[in-house]
PDB file of C-alpha atoms and ligand atoms in Angstrom:
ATOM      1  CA  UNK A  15       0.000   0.000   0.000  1.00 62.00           C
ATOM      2  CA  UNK A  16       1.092   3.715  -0.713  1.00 69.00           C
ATOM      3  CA  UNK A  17       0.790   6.145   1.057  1.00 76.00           C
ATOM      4  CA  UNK A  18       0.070   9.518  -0.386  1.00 78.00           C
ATOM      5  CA  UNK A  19       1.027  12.743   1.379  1.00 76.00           C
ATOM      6  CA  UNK A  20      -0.779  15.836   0.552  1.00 69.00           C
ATOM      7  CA  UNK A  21       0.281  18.240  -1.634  1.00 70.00           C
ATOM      8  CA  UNK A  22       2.660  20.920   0.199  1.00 72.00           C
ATOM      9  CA  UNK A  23       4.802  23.714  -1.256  1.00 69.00           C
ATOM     10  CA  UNK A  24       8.093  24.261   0.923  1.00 73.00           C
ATOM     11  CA  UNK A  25       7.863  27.583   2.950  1.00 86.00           C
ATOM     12  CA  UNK A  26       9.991  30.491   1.869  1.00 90.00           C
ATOM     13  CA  UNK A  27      11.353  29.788   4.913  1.00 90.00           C
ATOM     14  CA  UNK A  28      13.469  26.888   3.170  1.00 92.00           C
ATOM     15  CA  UNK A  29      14.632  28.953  -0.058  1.00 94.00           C
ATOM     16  CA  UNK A  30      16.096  31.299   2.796  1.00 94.00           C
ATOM     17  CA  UNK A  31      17.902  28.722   4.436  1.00 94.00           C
ATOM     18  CA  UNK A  32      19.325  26.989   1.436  1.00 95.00           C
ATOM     19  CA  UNK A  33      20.860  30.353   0.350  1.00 96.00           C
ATOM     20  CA  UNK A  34      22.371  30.803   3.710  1.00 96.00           C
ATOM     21  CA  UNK A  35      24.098  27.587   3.634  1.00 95.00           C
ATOM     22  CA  UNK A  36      26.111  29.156   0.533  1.00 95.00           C
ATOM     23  CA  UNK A  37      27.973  31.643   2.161  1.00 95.00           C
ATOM     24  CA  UNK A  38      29.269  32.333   6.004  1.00 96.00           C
ATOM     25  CA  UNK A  39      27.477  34.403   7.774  1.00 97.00           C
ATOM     26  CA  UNK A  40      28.746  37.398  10.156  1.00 97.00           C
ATOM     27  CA  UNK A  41      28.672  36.806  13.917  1.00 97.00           C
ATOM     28  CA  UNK A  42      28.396  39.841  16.651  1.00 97.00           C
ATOM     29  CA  UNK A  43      29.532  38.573  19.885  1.00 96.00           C
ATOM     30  CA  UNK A  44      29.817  40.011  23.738  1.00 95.00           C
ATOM     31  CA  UNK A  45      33.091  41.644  22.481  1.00 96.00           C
ATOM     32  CA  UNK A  46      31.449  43.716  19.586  1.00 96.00           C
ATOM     33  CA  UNK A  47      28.478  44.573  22.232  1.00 95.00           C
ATOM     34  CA  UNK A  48      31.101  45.834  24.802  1.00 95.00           C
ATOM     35  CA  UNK A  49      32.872  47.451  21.803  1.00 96.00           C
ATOM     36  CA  UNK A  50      29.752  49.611  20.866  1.00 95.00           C
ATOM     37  CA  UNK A  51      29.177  50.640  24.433  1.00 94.00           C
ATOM     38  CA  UNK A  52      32.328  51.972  24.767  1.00 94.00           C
ATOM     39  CA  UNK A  53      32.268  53.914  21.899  1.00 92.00           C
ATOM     40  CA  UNK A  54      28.624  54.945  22.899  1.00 91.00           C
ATOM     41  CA  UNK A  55      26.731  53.420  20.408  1.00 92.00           C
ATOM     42  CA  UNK A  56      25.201  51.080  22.695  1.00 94.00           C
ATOM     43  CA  UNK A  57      24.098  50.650  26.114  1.00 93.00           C
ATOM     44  CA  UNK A  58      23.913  48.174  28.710  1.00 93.00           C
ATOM     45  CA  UNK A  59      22.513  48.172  32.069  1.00 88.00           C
ATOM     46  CA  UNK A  60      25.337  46.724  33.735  1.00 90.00           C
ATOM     47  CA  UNK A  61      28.356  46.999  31.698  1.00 93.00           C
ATOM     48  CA  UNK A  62      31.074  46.021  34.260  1.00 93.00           C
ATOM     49  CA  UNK A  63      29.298  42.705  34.489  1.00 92.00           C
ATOM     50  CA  UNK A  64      30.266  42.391  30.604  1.00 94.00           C
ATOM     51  CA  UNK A  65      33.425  43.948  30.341  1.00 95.00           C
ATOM     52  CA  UNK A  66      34.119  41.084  33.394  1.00 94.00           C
ATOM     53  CA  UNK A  67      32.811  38.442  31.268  1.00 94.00           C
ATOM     54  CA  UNK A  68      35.094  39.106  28.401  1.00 94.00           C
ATOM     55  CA  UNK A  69      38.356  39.438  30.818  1.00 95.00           C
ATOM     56  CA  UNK A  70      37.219  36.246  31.794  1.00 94.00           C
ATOM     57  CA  UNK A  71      37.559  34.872  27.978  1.00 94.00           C
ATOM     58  CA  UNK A  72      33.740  34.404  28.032  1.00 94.00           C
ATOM     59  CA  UNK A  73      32.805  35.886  24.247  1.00 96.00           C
ATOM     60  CA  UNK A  74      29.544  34.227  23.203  1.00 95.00           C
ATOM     61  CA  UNK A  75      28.078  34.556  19.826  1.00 96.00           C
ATOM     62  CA  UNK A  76      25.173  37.073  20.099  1.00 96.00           C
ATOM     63  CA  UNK A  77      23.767  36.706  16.664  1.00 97.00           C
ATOM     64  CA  UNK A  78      25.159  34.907  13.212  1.00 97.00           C
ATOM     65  CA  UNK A  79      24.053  37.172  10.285  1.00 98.00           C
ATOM     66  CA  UNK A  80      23.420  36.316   6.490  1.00 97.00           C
ATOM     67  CA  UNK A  81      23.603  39.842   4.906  1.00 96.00           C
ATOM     68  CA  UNK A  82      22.498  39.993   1.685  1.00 96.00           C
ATOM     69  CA  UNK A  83      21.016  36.601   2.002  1.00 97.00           C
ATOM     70  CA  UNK A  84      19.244  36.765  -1.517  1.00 97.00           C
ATOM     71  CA  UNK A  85      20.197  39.099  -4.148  1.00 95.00           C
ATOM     72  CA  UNK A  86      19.416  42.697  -3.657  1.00 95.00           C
ATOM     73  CA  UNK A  87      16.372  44.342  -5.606  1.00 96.00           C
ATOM     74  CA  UNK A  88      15.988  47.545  -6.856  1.00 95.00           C
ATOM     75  CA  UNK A  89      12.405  49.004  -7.036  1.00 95.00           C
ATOM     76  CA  UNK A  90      11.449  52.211  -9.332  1.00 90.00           C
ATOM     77  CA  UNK A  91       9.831  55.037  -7.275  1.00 87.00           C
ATOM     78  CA  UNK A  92       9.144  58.576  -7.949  1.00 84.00           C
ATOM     79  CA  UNK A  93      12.241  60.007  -6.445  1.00 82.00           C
ATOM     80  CA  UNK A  94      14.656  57.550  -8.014  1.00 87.00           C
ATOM     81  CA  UNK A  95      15.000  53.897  -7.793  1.00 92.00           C
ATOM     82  CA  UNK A  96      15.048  52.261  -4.480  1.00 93.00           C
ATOM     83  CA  UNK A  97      17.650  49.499  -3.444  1.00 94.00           C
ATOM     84  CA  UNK A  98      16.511  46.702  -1.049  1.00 96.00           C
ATOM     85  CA  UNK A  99      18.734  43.940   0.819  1.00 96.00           C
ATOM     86  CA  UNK A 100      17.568  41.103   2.680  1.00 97.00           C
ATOM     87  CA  UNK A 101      18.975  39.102   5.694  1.00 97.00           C
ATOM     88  CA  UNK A 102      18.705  36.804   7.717  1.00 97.00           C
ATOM     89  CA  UNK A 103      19.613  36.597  11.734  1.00 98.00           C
ATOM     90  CA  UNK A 104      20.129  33.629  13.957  1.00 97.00           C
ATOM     91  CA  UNK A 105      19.880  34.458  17.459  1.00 97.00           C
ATOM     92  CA  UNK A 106      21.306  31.549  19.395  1.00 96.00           C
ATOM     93  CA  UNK A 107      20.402  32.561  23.067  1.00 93.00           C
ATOM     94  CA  UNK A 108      23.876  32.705  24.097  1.00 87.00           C
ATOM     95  CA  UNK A 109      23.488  34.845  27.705  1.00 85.00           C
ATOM     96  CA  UNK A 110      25.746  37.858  26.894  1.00 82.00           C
ATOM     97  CA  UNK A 111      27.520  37.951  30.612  1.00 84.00           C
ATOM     98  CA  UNK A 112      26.632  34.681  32.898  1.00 83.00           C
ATOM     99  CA  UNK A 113      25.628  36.064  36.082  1.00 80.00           C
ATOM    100  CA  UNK A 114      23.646  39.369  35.403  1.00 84.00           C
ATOM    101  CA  UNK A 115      20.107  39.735  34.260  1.00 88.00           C
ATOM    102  CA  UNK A 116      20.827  40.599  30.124  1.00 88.00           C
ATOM    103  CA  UNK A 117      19.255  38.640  27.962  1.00 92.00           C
ATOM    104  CA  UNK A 118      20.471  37.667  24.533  1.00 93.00           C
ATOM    105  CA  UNK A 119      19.994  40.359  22.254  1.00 95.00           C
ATOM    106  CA  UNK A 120      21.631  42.121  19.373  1.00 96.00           C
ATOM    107  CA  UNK A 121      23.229  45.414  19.574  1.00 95.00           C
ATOM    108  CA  UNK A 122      20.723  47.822  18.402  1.00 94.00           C
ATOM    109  CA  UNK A 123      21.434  50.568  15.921  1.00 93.00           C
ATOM    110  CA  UNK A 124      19.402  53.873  14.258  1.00 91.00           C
ATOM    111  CA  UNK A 125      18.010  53.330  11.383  1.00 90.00           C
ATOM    112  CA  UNK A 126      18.389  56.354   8.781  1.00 87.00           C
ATOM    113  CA  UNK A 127      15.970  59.052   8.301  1.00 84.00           C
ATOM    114  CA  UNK A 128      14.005  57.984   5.292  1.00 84.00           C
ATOM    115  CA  UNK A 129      15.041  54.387   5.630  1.00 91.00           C
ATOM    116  CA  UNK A 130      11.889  51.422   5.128  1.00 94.00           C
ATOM    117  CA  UNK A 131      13.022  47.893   7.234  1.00 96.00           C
ATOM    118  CA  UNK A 132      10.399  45.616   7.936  1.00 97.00           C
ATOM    119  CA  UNK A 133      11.222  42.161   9.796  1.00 97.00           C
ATOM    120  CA  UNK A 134       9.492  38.894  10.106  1.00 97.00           C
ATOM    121  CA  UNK A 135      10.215  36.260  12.520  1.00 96.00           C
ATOM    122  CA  UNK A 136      10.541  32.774  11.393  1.00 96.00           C
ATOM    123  CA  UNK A 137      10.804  30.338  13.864  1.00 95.00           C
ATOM    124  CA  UNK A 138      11.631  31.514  18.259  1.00 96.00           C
ATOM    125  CA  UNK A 139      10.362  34.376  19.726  1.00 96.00           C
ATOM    126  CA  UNK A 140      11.860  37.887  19.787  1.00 97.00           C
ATOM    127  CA  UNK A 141      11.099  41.120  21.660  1.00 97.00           C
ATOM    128  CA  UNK A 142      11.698  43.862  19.210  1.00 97.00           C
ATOM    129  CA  UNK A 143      11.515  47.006  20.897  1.00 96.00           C
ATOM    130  CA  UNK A 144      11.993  50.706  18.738  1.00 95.00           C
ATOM    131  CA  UNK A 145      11.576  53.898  18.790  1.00 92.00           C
ATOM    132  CA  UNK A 146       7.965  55.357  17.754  1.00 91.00           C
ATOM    133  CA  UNK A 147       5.911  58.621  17.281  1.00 88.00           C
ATOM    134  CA  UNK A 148       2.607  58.935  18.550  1.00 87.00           C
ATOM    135  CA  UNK A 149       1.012  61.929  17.565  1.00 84.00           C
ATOM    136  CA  UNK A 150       4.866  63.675  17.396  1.00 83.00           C
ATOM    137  CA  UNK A 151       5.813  62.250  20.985  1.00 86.00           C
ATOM    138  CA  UNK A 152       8.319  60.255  21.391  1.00 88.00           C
ATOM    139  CA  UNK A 153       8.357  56.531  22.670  1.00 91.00           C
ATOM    140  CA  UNK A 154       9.542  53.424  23.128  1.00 94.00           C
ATOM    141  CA  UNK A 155       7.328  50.379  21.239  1.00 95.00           C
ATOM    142  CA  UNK A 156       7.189  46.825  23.202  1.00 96.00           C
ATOM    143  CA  UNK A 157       6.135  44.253  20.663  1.00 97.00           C
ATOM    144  CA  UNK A 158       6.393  40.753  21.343  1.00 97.00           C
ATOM    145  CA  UNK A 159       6.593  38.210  18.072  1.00 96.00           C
ATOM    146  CA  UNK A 160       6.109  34.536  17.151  1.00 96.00           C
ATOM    147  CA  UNK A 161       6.559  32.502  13.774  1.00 95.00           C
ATOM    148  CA  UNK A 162       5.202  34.910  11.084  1.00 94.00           C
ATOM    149  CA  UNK A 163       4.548  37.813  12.846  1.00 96.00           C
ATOM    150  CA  UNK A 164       6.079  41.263  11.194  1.00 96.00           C
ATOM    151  CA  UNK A 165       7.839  44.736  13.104  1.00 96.00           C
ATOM    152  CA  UNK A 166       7.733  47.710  10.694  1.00 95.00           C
ATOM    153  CA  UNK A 167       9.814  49.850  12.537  1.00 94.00           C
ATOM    154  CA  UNK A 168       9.809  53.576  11.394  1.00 92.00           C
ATOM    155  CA  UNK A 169      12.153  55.516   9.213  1.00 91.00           C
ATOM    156  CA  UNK A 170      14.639  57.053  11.387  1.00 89.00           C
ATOM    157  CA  UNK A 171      13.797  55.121  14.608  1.00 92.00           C
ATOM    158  CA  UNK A 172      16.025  53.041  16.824  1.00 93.00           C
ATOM    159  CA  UNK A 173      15.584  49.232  17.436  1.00 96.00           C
ATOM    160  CA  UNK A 174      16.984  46.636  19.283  1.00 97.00           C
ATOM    161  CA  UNK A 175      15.903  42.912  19.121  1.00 97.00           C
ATOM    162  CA  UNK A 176      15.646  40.507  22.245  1.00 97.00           C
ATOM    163  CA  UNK A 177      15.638  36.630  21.728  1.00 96.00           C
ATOM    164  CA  UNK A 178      12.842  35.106  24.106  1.00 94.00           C
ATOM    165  CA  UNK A 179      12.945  31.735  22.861  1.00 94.00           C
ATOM    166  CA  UNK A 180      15.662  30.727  21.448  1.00 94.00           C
ATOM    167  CA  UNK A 181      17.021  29.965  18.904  1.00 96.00           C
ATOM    168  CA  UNK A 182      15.802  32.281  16.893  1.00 97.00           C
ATOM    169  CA  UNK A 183      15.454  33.339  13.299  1.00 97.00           C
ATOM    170  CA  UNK A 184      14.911  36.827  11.824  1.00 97.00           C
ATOM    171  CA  UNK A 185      13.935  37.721   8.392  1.00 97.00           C
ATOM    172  CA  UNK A 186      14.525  41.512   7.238  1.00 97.00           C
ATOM    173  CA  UNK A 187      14.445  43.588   4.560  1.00 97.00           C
ATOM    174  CA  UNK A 188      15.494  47.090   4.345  1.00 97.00           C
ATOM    175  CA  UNK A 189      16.026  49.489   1.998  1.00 95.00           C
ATOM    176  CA  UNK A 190      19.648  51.227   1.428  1.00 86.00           C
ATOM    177  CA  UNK A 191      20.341  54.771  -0.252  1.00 59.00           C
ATOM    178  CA  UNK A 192      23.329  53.896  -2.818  1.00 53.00           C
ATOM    179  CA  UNK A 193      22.590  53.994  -6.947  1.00 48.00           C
ATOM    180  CA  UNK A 194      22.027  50.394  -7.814  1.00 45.00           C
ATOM    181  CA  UNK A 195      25.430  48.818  -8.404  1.00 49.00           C
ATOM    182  CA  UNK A 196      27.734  50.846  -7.450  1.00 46.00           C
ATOM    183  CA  UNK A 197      27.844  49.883  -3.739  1.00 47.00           C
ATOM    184  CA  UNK A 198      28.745  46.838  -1.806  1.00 45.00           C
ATOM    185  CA  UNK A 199      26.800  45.980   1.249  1.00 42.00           C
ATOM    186  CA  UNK A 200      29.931  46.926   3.232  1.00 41.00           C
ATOM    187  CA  UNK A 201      29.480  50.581   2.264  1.00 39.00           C
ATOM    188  CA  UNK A 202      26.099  50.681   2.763  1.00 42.00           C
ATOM    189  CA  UNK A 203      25.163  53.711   4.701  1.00 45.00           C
ATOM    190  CA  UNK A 204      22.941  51.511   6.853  1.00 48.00           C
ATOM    191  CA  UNK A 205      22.936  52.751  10.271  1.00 54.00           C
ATOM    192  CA  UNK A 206      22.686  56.653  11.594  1.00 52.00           C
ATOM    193  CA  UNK A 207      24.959  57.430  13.837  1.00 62.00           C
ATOM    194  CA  UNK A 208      23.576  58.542  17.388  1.00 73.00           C
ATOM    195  CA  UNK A 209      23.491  57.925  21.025  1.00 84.00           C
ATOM    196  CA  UNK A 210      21.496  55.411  21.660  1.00 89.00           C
ATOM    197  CA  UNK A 211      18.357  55.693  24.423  1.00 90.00           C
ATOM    198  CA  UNK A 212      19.171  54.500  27.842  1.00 90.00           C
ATOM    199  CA  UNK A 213      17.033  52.130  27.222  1.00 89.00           C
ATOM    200  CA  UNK A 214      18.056  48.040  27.572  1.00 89.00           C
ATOM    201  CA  UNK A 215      15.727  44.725  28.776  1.00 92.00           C
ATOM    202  CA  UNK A 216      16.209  42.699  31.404  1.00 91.00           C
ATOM    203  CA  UNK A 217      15.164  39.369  32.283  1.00 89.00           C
ATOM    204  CA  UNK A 218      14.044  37.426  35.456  1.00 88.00           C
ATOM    205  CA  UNK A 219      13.178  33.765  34.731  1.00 84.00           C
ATOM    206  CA  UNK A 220      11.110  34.364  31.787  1.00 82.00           C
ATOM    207  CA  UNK A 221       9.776  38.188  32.607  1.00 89.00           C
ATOM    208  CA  UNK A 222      11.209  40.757  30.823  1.00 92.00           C
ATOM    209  CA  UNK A 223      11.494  43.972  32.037  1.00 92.00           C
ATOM    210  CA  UNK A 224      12.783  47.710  30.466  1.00 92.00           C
ATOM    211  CA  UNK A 225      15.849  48.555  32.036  1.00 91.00           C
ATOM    212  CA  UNK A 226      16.602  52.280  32.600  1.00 89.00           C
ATOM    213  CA  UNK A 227      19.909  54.523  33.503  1.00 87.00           C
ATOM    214  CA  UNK A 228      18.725  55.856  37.044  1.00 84.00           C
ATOM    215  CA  UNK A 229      21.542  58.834  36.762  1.00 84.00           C
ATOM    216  CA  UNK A 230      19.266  59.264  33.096  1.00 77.00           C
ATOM    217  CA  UNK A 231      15.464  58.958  33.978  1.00 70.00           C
ATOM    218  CA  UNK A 232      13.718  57.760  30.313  1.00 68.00           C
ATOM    219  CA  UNK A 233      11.361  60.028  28.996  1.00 74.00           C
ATOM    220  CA  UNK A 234      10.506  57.370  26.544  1.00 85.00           C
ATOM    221  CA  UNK A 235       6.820  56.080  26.944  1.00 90.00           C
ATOM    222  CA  UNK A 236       6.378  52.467  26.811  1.00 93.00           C
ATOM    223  CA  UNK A 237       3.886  52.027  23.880  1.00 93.00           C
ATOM    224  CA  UNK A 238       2.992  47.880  24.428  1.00 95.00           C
ATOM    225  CA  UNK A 239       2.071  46.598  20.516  1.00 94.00           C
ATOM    226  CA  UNK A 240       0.455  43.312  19.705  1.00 94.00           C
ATOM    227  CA  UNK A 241       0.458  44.045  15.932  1.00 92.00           C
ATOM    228  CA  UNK A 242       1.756  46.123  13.335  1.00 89.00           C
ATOM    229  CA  UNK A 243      -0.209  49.141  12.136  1.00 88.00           C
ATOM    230  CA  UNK A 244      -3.859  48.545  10.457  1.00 91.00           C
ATOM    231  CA  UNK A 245      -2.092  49.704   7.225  1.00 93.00           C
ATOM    232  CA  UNK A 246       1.048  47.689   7.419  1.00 92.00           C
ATOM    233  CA  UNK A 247      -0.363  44.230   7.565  1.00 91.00           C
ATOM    234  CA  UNK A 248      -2.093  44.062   3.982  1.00 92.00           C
ATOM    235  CA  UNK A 249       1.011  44.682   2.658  1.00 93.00           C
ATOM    236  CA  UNK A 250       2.913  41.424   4.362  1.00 93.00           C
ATOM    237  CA  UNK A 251      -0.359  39.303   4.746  1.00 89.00           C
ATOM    238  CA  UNK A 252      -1.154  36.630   4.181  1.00 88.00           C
ATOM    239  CA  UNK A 253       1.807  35.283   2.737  1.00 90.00           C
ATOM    240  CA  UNK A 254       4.620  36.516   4.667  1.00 94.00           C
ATOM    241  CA  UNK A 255       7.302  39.167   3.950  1.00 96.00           C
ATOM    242  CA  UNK A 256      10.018  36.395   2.662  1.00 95.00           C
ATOM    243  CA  UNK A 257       7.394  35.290   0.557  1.00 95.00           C
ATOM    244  CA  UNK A 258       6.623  38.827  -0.714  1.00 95.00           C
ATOM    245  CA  UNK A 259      10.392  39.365  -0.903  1.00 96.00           C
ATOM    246  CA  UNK A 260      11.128  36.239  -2.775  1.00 95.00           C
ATOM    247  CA  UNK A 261       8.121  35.809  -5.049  1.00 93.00           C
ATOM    248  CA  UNK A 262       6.695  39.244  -5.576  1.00 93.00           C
ATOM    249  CA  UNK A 263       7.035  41.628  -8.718  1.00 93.00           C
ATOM    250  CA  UNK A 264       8.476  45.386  -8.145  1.00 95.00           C
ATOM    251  CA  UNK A 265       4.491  46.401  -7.356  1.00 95.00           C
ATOM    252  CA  UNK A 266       4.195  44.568  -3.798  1.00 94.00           C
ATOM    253  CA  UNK A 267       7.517  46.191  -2.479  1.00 95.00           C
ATOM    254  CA  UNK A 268       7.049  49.292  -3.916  1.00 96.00           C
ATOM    255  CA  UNK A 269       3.566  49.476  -2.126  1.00 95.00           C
ATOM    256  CA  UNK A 270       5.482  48.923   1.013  1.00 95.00           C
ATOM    257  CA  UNK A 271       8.049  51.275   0.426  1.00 94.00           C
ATOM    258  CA  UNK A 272       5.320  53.993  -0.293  1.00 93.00           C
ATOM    259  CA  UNK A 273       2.763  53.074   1.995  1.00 93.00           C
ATOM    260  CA  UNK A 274       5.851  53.268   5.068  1.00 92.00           C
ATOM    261  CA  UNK A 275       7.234  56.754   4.164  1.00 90.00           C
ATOM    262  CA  UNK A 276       3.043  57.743   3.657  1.00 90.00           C
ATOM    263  CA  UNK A 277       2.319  56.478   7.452  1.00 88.00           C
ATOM    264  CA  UNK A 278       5.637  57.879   8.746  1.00 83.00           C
ATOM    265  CA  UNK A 279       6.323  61.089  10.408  1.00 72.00           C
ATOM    266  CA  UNK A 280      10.122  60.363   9.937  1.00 59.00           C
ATOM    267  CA  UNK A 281      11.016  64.100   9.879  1.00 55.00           C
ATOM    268  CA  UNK A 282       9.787  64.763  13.427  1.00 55.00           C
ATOM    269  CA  UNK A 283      12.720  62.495  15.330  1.00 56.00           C
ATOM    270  CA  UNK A 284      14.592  64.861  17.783  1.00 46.00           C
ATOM    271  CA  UNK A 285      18.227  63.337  18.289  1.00 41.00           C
TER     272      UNK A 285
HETATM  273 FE1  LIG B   4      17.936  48.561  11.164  1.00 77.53          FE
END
């Protein structure tokens, strides 16, 4: 007797990881953490603890990174055409210093002003927390996110990812500012340069909490999300962003390159 399986298509999911298994990946570890809050590009709620750590020749892996994970795209648009990259993030759930209350997370950067990144999580659970507007104020977005779910984080805003459950797997897109082809992804003028909020997670058992600089009282609201903006999810749904990404013609992504800037108040950020 046979048996016969239903018909399934793989998940774009799979195309992602077969491309990934073509070429290393980038890893940020508790050294390159450390190394950004020195430089004060990050910040950590208890950076002796860290700076200990590494003395002690403890340097876990905080994330492995496929940039560029699937050829770039390029998008026409009405100020010029629009360059996207994709990647894909593993977040282990190493535990950055043993001992203190961090959880694993990446290092968190500012997005550029007029910059579109939306991410979708694959597989694991991640706490993406960035900077928002709400009418013009200011504050700090607390969203949560399981297998499929998307973060459209605003032009200009900061973000920083937290891995719940690990492992974990990322999916982003993002869109750069260099001509087509005539930049590498190493000269990509991804991130704005700024001081970072005072802003960092902690984690007892399985509670996360917002961790603050006492000396630095936030003035960042906690906005808590449980989904992306009414407009945002047509424009993933109900296929998925790496499906959109992968399978879509220039129309889809230049909807969601549109639609962002359109729903954005990205020239109100105060640094
Ligand atoms: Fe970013």
């Amino acid at each position: 007797m046979t048996a016969i399986l239903p018909a399934t298509e793989p998940a774009a999911a799979t195309t992602l990881l077969t491309h990934a298994l073509t070429k290393p990946s980038e890893t940020r570890s508790l050294r390159d953490l450390v190394t950004a809050v020195d430089a004060g590009a990050a910040w950590l709620a208890d950076p002796a603890a860290a700076r200990a750590a590494l003395h002690d020749g403890h340097n876990p892996p905080l994330y492995h990174a496929w940039r560029d994970v699937v050829p770039a795209r390029t998008t026409p648009a009405a100020d010029g055409p629009v360059r996207w990259h994709a990647d894909l993030v593993l977040y282990p759930g190493a535990v950055p210093a043993p001992g203190t209350a961090e959880p694993p997370r990446s290092i968190g950067h500012w997005n550029t002003r007029t910059q579109v990144e939306v991410f979708q999580v694959l597989t694991g659970r991640v706490l993406m927390l960035h900077t928002n507007l709400v009418d013009g104020t200011p504050v700090l977005a607390w969203r949560s996110c399981g297998p499929g779910e998307h973060v459209h984080v605003p032009p200009g805003a900061w973000h920083l990812t937290v891995a719940e459950h690990a492992p974990a797997a990322v999916f982003n897109i993002y869109t750069g500012a260099e001509p087509p082809g005539t930049a590498t992804p190493a000269e990509l003028p991804k991130y704005h340069r700024a001081a970072p909020p005072r802003l960092g997670v902690t984690i007892t058992g399985d509670q996360l909490s917002l961790a603050t600089d006492p000396s630095h009282p936030s003035t960042w609201p906690v906005q808590h999300l449980s989904a992306s903006p009414d407009w945002a999810a047509p424009l993933t749904d109900p296929h998925g962003l790496a499906t959109l990404y992968l399978e879509c013609d220039d129309t889809a992504l230049s909807a969601l390159h549109d639609q962002t800037l359109r729903h954005s108040d990205h020239t109100a950020w105060e640094r």
